[in-house]
Tab-separated table of C-alpha atoms and ligand atoms in Angstrom:
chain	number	residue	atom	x	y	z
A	1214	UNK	CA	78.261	61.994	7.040
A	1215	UNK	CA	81.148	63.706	8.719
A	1216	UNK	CA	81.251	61.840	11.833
A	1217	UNK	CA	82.331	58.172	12.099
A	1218	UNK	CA	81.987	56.283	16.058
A	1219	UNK	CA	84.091	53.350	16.595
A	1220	UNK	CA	83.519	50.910	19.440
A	1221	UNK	CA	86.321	48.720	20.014
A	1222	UNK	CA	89.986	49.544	19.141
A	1223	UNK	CA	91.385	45.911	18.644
A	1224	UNK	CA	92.820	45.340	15.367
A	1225	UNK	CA	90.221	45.620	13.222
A	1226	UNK	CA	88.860	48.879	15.178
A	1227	UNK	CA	91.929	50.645	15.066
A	1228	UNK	CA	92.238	49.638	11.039
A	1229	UNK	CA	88.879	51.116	10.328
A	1230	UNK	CA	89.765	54.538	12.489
A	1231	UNK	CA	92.713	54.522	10.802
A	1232	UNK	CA	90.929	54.611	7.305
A	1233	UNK	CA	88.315	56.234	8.545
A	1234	UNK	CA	90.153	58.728	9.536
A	1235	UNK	CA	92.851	58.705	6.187
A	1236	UNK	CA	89.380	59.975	4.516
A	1237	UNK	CA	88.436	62.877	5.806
A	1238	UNK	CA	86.272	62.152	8.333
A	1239	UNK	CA	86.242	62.712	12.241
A	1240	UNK	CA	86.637	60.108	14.516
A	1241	UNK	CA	85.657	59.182	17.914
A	1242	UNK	CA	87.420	55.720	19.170
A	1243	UNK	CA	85.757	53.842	22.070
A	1244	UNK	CA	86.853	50.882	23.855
A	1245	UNK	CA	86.000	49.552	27.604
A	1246	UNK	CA	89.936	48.521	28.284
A	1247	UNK	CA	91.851	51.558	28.014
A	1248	UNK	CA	94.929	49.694	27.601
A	1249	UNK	CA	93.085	48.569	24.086
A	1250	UNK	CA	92.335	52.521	23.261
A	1251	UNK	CA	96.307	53.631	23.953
A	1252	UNK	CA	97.797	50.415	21.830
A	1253	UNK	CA	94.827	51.040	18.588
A	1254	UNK	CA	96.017	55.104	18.807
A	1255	UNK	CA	100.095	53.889	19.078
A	1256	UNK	CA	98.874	51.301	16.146
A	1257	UNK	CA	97.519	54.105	14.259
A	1258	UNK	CA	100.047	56.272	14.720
A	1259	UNK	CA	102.903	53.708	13.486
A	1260	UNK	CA	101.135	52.266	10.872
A	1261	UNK	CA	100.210	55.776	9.263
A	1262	UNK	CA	103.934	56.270	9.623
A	1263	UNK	CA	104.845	53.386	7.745
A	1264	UNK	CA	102.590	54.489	4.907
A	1265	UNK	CA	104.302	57.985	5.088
A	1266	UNK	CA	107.483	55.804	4.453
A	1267	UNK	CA	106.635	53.856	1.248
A	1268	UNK	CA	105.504	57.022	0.378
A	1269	UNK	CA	101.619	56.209	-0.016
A	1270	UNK	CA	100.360	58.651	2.067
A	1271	UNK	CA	102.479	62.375	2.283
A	1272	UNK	CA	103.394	63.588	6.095
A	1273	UNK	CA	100.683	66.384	6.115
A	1274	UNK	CA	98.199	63.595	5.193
A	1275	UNK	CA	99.456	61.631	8.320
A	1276	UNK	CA	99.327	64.898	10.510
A	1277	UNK	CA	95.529	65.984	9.205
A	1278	UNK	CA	94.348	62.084	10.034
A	1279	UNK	CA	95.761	61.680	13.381
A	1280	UNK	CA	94.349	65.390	14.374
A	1281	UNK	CA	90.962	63.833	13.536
A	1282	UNK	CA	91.190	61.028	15.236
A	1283	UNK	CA	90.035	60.767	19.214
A	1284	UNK	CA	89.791	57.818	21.337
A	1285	UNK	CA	87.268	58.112	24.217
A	1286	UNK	CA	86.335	55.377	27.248
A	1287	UNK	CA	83.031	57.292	27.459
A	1288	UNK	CA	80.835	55.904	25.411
A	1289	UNK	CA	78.714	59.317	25.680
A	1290	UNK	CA	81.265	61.008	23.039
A	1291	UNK	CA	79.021	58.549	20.639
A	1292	UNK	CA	76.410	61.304	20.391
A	1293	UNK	CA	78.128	63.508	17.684
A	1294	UNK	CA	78.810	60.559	15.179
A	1295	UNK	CA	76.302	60.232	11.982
A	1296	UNK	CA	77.392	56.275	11.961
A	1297	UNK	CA	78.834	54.004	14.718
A	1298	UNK	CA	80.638	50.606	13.901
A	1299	UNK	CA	80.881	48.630	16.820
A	1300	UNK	CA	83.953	46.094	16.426
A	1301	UNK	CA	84.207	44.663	20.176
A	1302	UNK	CA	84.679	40.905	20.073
A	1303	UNK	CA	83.231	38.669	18.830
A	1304	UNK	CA	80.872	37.371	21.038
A	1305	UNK	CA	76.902	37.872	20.546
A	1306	UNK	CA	76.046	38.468	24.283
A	1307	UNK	CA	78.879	41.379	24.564
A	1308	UNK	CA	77.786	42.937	21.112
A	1309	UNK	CA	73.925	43.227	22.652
A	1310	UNK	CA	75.176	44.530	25.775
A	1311	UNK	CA	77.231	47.288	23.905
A	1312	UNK	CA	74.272	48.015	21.884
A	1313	UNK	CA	71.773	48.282	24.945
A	1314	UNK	CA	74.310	50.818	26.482
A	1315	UNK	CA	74.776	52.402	23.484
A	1316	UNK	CA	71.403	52.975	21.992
A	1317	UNK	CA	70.042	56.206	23.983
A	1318	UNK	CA	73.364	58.111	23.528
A	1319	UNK	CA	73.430	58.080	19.920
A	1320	UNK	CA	71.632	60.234	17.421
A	1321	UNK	CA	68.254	59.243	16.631
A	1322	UNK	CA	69.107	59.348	12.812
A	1323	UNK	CA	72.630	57.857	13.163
A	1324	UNK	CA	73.348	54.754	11.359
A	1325	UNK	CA	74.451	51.520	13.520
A	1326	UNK	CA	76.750	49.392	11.778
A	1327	UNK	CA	78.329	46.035	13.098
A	1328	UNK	CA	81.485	44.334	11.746
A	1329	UNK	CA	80.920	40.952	12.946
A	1330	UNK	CA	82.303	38.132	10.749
A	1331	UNK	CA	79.951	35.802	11.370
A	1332	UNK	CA	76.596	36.925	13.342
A	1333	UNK	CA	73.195	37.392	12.144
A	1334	UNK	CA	72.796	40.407	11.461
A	1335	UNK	CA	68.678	40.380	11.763
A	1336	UNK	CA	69.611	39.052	15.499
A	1337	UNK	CA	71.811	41.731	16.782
A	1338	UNK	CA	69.572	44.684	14.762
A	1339	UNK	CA	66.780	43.398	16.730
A	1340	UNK	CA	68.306	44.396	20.255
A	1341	UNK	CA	68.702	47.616	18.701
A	1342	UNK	CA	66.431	51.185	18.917
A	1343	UNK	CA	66.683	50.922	15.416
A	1344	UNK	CA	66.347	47.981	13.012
A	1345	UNK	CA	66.021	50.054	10.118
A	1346	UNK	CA	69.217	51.593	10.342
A	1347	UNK	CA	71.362	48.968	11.359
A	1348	UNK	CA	73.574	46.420	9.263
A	1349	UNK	CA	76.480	44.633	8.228
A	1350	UNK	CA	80.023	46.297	7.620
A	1351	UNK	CA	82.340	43.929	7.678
A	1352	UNK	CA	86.223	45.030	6.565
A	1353	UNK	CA	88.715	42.568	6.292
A	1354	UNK	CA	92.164	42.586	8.063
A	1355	UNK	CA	94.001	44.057	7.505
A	1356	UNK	CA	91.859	47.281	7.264
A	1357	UNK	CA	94.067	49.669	5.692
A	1358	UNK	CA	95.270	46.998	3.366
A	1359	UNK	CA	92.462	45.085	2.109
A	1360	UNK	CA	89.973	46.397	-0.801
A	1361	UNK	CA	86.900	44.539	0.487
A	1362	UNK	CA	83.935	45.143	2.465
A	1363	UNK	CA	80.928	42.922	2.721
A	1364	UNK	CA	78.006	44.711	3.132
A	1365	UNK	CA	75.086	42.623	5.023
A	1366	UNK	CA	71.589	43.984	5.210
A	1367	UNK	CA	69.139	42.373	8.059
A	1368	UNK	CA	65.654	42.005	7.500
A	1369	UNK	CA	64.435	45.045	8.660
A	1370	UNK	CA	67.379	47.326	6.943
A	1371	UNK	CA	66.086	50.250	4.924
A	1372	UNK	CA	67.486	51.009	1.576
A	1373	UNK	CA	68.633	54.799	2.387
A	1374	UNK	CA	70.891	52.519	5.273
A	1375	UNK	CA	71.942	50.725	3.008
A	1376	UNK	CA	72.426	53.083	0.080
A	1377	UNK	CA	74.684	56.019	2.772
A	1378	UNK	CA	76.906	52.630	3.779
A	1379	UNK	CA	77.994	51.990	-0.113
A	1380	UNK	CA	78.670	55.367	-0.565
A	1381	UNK	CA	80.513	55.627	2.608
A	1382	UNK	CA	82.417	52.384	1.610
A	1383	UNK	CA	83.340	54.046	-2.085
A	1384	UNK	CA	84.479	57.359	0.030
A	1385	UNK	CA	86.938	55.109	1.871
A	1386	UNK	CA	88.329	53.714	-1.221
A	1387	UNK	CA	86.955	50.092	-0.705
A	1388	UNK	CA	85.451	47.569	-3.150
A	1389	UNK	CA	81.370	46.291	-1.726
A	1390	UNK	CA	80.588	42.268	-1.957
A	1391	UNK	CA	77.164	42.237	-0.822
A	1392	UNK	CA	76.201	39.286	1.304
A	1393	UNK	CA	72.539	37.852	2.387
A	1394	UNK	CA	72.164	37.520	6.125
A	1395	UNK	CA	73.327	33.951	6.025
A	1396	UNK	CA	76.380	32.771	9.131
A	1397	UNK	CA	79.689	33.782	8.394
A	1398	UNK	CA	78.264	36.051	5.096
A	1399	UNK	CA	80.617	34.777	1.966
A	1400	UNK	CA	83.983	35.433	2.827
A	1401	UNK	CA	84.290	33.532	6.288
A	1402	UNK	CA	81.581	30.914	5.240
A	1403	UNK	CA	84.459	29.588	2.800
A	1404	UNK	CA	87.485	30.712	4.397
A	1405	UNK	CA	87.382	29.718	7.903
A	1406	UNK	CA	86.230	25.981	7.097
A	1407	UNK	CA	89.496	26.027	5.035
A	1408	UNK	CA	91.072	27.279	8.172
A	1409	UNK	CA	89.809	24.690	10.714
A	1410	UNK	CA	90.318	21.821	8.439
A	1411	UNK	CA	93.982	22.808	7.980
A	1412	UNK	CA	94.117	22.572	12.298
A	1413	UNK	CA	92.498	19.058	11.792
A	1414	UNK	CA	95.048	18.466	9.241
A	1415	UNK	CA	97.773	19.362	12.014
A	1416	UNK	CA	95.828	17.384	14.882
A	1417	UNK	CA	95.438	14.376	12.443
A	1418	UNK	CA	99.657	14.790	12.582
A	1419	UNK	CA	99.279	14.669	8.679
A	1420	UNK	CA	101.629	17.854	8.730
A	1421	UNK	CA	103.483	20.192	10.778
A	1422	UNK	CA	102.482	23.643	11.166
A	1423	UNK	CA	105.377	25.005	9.106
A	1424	UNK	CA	104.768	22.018	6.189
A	1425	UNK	CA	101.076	22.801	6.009
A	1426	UNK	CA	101.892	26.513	5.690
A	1427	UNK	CA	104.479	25.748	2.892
A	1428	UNK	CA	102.237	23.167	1.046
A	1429	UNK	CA	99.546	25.657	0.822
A	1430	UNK	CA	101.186	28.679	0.100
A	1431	UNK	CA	103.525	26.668	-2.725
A	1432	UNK	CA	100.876	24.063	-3.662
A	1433	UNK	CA	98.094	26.401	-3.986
A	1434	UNK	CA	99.463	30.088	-4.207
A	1435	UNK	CA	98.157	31.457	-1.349
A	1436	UNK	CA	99.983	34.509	-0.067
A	1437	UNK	CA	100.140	32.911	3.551
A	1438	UNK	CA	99.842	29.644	5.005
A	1439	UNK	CA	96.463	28.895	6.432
A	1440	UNK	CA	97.720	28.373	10.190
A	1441	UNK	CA	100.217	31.782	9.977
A	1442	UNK	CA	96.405	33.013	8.576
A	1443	UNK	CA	94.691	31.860	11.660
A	1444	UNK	CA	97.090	33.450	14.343
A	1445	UNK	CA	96.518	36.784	11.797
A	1446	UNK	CA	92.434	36.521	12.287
A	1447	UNK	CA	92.636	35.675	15.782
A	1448	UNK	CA	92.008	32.021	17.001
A	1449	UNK	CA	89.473	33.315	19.523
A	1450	UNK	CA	87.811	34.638	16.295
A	1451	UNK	CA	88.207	31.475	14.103
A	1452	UNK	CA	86.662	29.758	16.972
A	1453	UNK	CA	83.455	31.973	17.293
A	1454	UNK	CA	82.661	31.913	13.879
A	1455	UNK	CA	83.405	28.155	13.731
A	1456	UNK	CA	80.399	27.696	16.337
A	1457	UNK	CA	78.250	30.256	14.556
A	1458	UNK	CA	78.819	28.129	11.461
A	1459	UNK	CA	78.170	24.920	13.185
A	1460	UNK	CA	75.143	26.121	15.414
A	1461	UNK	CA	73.460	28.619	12.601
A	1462	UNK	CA	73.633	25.562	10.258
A	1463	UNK	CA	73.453	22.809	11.923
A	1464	UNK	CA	75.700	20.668	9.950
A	1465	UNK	CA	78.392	18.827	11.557
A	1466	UNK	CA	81.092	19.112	8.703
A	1467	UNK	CA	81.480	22.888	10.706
A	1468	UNK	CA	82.622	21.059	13.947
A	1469	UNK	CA	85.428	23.220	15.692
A	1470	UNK	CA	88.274	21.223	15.410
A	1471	UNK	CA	89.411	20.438	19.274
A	1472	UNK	CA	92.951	21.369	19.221
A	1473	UNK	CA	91.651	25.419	18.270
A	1474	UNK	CA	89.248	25.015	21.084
A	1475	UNK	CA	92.170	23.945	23.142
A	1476	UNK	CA	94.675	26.602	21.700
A	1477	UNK	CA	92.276	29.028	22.514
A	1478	UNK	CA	91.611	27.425	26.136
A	1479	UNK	CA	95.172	28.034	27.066
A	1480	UNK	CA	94.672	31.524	25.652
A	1481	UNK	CA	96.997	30.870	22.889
A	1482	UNK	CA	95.314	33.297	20.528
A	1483	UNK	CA	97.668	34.203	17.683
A	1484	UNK	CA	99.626	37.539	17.178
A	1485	UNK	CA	97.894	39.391	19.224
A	1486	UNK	CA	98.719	36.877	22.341
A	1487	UNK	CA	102.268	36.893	21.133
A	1488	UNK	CA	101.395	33.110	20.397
A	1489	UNK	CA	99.498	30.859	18.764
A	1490	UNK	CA	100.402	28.228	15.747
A	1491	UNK	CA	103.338	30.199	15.686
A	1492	UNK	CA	105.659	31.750	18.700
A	1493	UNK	CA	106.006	35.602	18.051
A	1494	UNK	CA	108.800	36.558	21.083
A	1495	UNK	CA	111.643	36.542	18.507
A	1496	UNK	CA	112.789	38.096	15.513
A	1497	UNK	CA	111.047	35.180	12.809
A	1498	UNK	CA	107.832	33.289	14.119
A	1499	UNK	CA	108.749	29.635	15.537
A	1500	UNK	CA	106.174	26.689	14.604
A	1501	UNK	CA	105.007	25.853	18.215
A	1502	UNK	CA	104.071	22.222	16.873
B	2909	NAD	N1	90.425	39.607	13.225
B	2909	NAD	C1	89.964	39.592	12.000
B	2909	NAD	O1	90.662	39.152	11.063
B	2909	NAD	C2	88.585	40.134	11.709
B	2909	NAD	C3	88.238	40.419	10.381
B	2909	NAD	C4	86.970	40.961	10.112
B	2909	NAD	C5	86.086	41.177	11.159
B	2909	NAD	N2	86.446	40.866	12.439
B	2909	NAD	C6	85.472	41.134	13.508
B	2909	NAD	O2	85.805	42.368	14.129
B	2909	NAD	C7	85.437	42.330	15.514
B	2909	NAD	C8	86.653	42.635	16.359
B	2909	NAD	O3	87.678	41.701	16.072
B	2909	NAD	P1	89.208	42.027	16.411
B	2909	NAD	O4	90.011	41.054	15.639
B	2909	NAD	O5	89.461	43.490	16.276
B	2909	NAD	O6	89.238	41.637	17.963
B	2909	NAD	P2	90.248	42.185	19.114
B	2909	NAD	O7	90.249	41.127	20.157
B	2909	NAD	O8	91.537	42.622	18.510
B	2909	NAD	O9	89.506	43.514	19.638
B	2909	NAD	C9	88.260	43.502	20.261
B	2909	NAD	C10	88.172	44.750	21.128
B	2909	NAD	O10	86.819	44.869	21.636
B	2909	NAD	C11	86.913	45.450	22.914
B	2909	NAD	N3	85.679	45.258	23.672
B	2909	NAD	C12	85.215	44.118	24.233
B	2909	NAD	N4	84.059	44.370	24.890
B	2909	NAD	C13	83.792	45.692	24.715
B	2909	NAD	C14	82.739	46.561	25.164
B	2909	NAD	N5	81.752	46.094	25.920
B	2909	NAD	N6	82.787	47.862	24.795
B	2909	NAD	C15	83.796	48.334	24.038
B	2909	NAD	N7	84.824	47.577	23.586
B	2909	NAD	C16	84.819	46.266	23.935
B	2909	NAD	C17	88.113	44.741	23.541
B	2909	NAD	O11	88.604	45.475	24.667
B	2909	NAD	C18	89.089	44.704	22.373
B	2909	NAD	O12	89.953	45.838	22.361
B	2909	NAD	C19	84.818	40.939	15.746
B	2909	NAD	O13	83.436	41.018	15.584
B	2909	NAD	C20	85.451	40.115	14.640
B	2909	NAD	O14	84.682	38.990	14.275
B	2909	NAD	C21	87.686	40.367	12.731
C-alpha cells in the first residue's frame, strides 16, 4: 500500500494523516466543511512542529510528511488510495451516506476501513460495494500519541483485509487489540460507562467537576480526570456511543446520563467547542459547574 484516503479531518482524521503521513505514505485528506480540511492541515502542520521541537521527529522528517500530505473537498481524489478510513462523525446515517457516495470512486481492490468507536461494523460494511474488504480501524486520541489500535473485523471481512490492516498498523508504529464486532469494541465498552457515570456523579451533585477530576486522577492514578477526558473525546461522541451502548444492548445500566444529553443540546461539546465540563477561552480550563 502506498496510498492512504482519509475522509474527515476532525481530530482524529487529521491525527491519522498526520501518522499516516509521518510513515511514508501518501495522503489524500477529505472533508465536506472546508473550514474542517484548512484547521486538520494547520493541526498537522503545528503538531509535526512540536514533535520537531522535543526533538522526536528531525525537520526534514517534518518537511518529507507535510509534502505528502493533500487535503481535497472532492471526494473523487479517493480513486488513487489502496485504503480509505473514513473518520466523519459519528453518526451511522452520515457514515452510510459517505460510503454510498464514496463507493464507485474508489478502487475496486482498495480496502475500506472505518474508525468508528462504537458502530457495528457488520452494519456499516453492509452498505458498502464491498463487505469483504471493509472493517474496523479504530485509533485512539490522540493519534500521534497513543500506541493502540483496535482492529474490528465484520462478518463478512476476509482475512487478506484483515491481514494488509495489521501490517499497515505495525508500519505506523502502533500496537493491534483485536476486538469482536460487539458495540463500543473493548476500549469504549469500558471506558465511556466510566465516563457517563462520572457526569451522573456530577448531576447527582456528589462532586464538582474539578473534585471528581482530582479524586480520580489522585484516588485512582489516572493521567486525567474523567470529565477533562470527556471534553478530550468529544461529548457529542460520548453521547453517540452512549446510545449505541444502550440501544445495541439493550440494558439500561448504559442510559445516557441527561445532563451530557443536555451539554451536548446546548452544543457544549468539549475542546473542540471551546467548552464543555470545562471553559477553554483562557489561559487554564475553568470548571463550568
Ligand atoms: N474523539 C475521539 O476521542 C475519538 C477516538 C476514536 C475514534 N473516534 C471516532 O472518530 C470519528 C471522528 O471523530 P472526531 O473526534 O474526529 O470528530 P470531529 O467532530 O472532530 O470530526 C468529524 C469530521 O467529520 C466531518 N464530516 C461530517 N460529515 C462528513 C461527510 N459527509 N463527508 C466528509 N466529512 C464529514 C466533519 O466536517 C468533521 O470535520 C468518529 O467516528 C468517532 O467516534 C473518536
Amino acid at each position: 500500500m502506498k496510498t492512504i484516503g482519509i475522509i474527515g479531518a476532525g481530530q482524529m482524521g487529521s491525527g491519522i494523516a498526520h501518522v499516516c503521513a509521518l510513515s511514508g505514505y501518501d495522503v489524500f485528506m477529505h472533508d465536506i466543511d472546508e473550514t474542517a480540511i484548512e484547521n486538520g492541515m494547520a493541526t498537522i502542520s503545528g503538531n509535526m512542529a512540536r514533535q520537531v521541537g522535543s526533538e522526536r521527529i528531525t525537520r526534514d522528517e517534518r518537511h518529507d510528511a507535510l509534502n505528502r500530505l493533500r487535503a481535497t473537498p472532492k471526494v473523487e481524489d479517493l480513486v488513487k488510495c489502496d485504503m480509505v478510513i473514513e473518520a466523519a462523525t459519528e453518526n451511522e446515517k452520515v457514515k452510510q451516506a459517505i460510503y454510498k457516495t464514496v463507493c464507485p470512486h474508489l478502487n475496486a481492490d482498495a480496502i475500506l476501513a472505518t474508525n468508528t468507536s462504537s458502530i457495528s461494523i457488520t452494519r456499516l460494511a453492509a452498505v458498502t460495494d464491498r463487505p469483504e474488504r471493509f472493517l474496523g480501524v479504530h485509533f485512539m486520541n490522540p493519534v500521534p500519541v497513543m500506541q493502540l489500535v483496535e482492529l474490528v473485523r465484520g462478518i463478512a471481512t476476509d482475512d487478506a483485509t484483515f491481514q494488509t490492516a495489521r501490517a499497515f498498523c505495525d508500519k505506523l508504529g502502533k500496537e493491534v487489540s483485536v476486538s469482536e464486532d460487539f458495540p463500543a469494541f473493548i476500549v469504549n465498552r469500558v471506558l465511556i460507562p466510566m465516563i457517563n457515570e462520572a457526569i451522573y456523579v456530577l448531576y447527582e451533585g456528589v462532586g464538582t467537576v474539578a473534585g471528581i477530576d482530582k479524586a480520580m486522577k489522585l484516588g485512582a492514578n489516572h493521567p486525567m480526570g474523567p470529565l477533562a477526558l470527556a471534553d478530550f473525546i468529544g461529548l457529542d461522541t460520548c453521547l453517540a456511543i452512549m446510545q449505541t451502548l444502550h440501544d445495541g444492548l439493550a440494558d439500561t445500566k448504559y442510559r445516557p446520563c441527561p445532563l451530557l444529553v443536555k451539554y451536548v443540546e446546548a452544543g457544549w461539546l468539549g475542546r473542540k467547542a471551546g467548552k464543555g465540563f470545562y471553559d477553554y477561552a483562557g489561559e487554564e480550563p475553568v470548571p463550568t459547574r
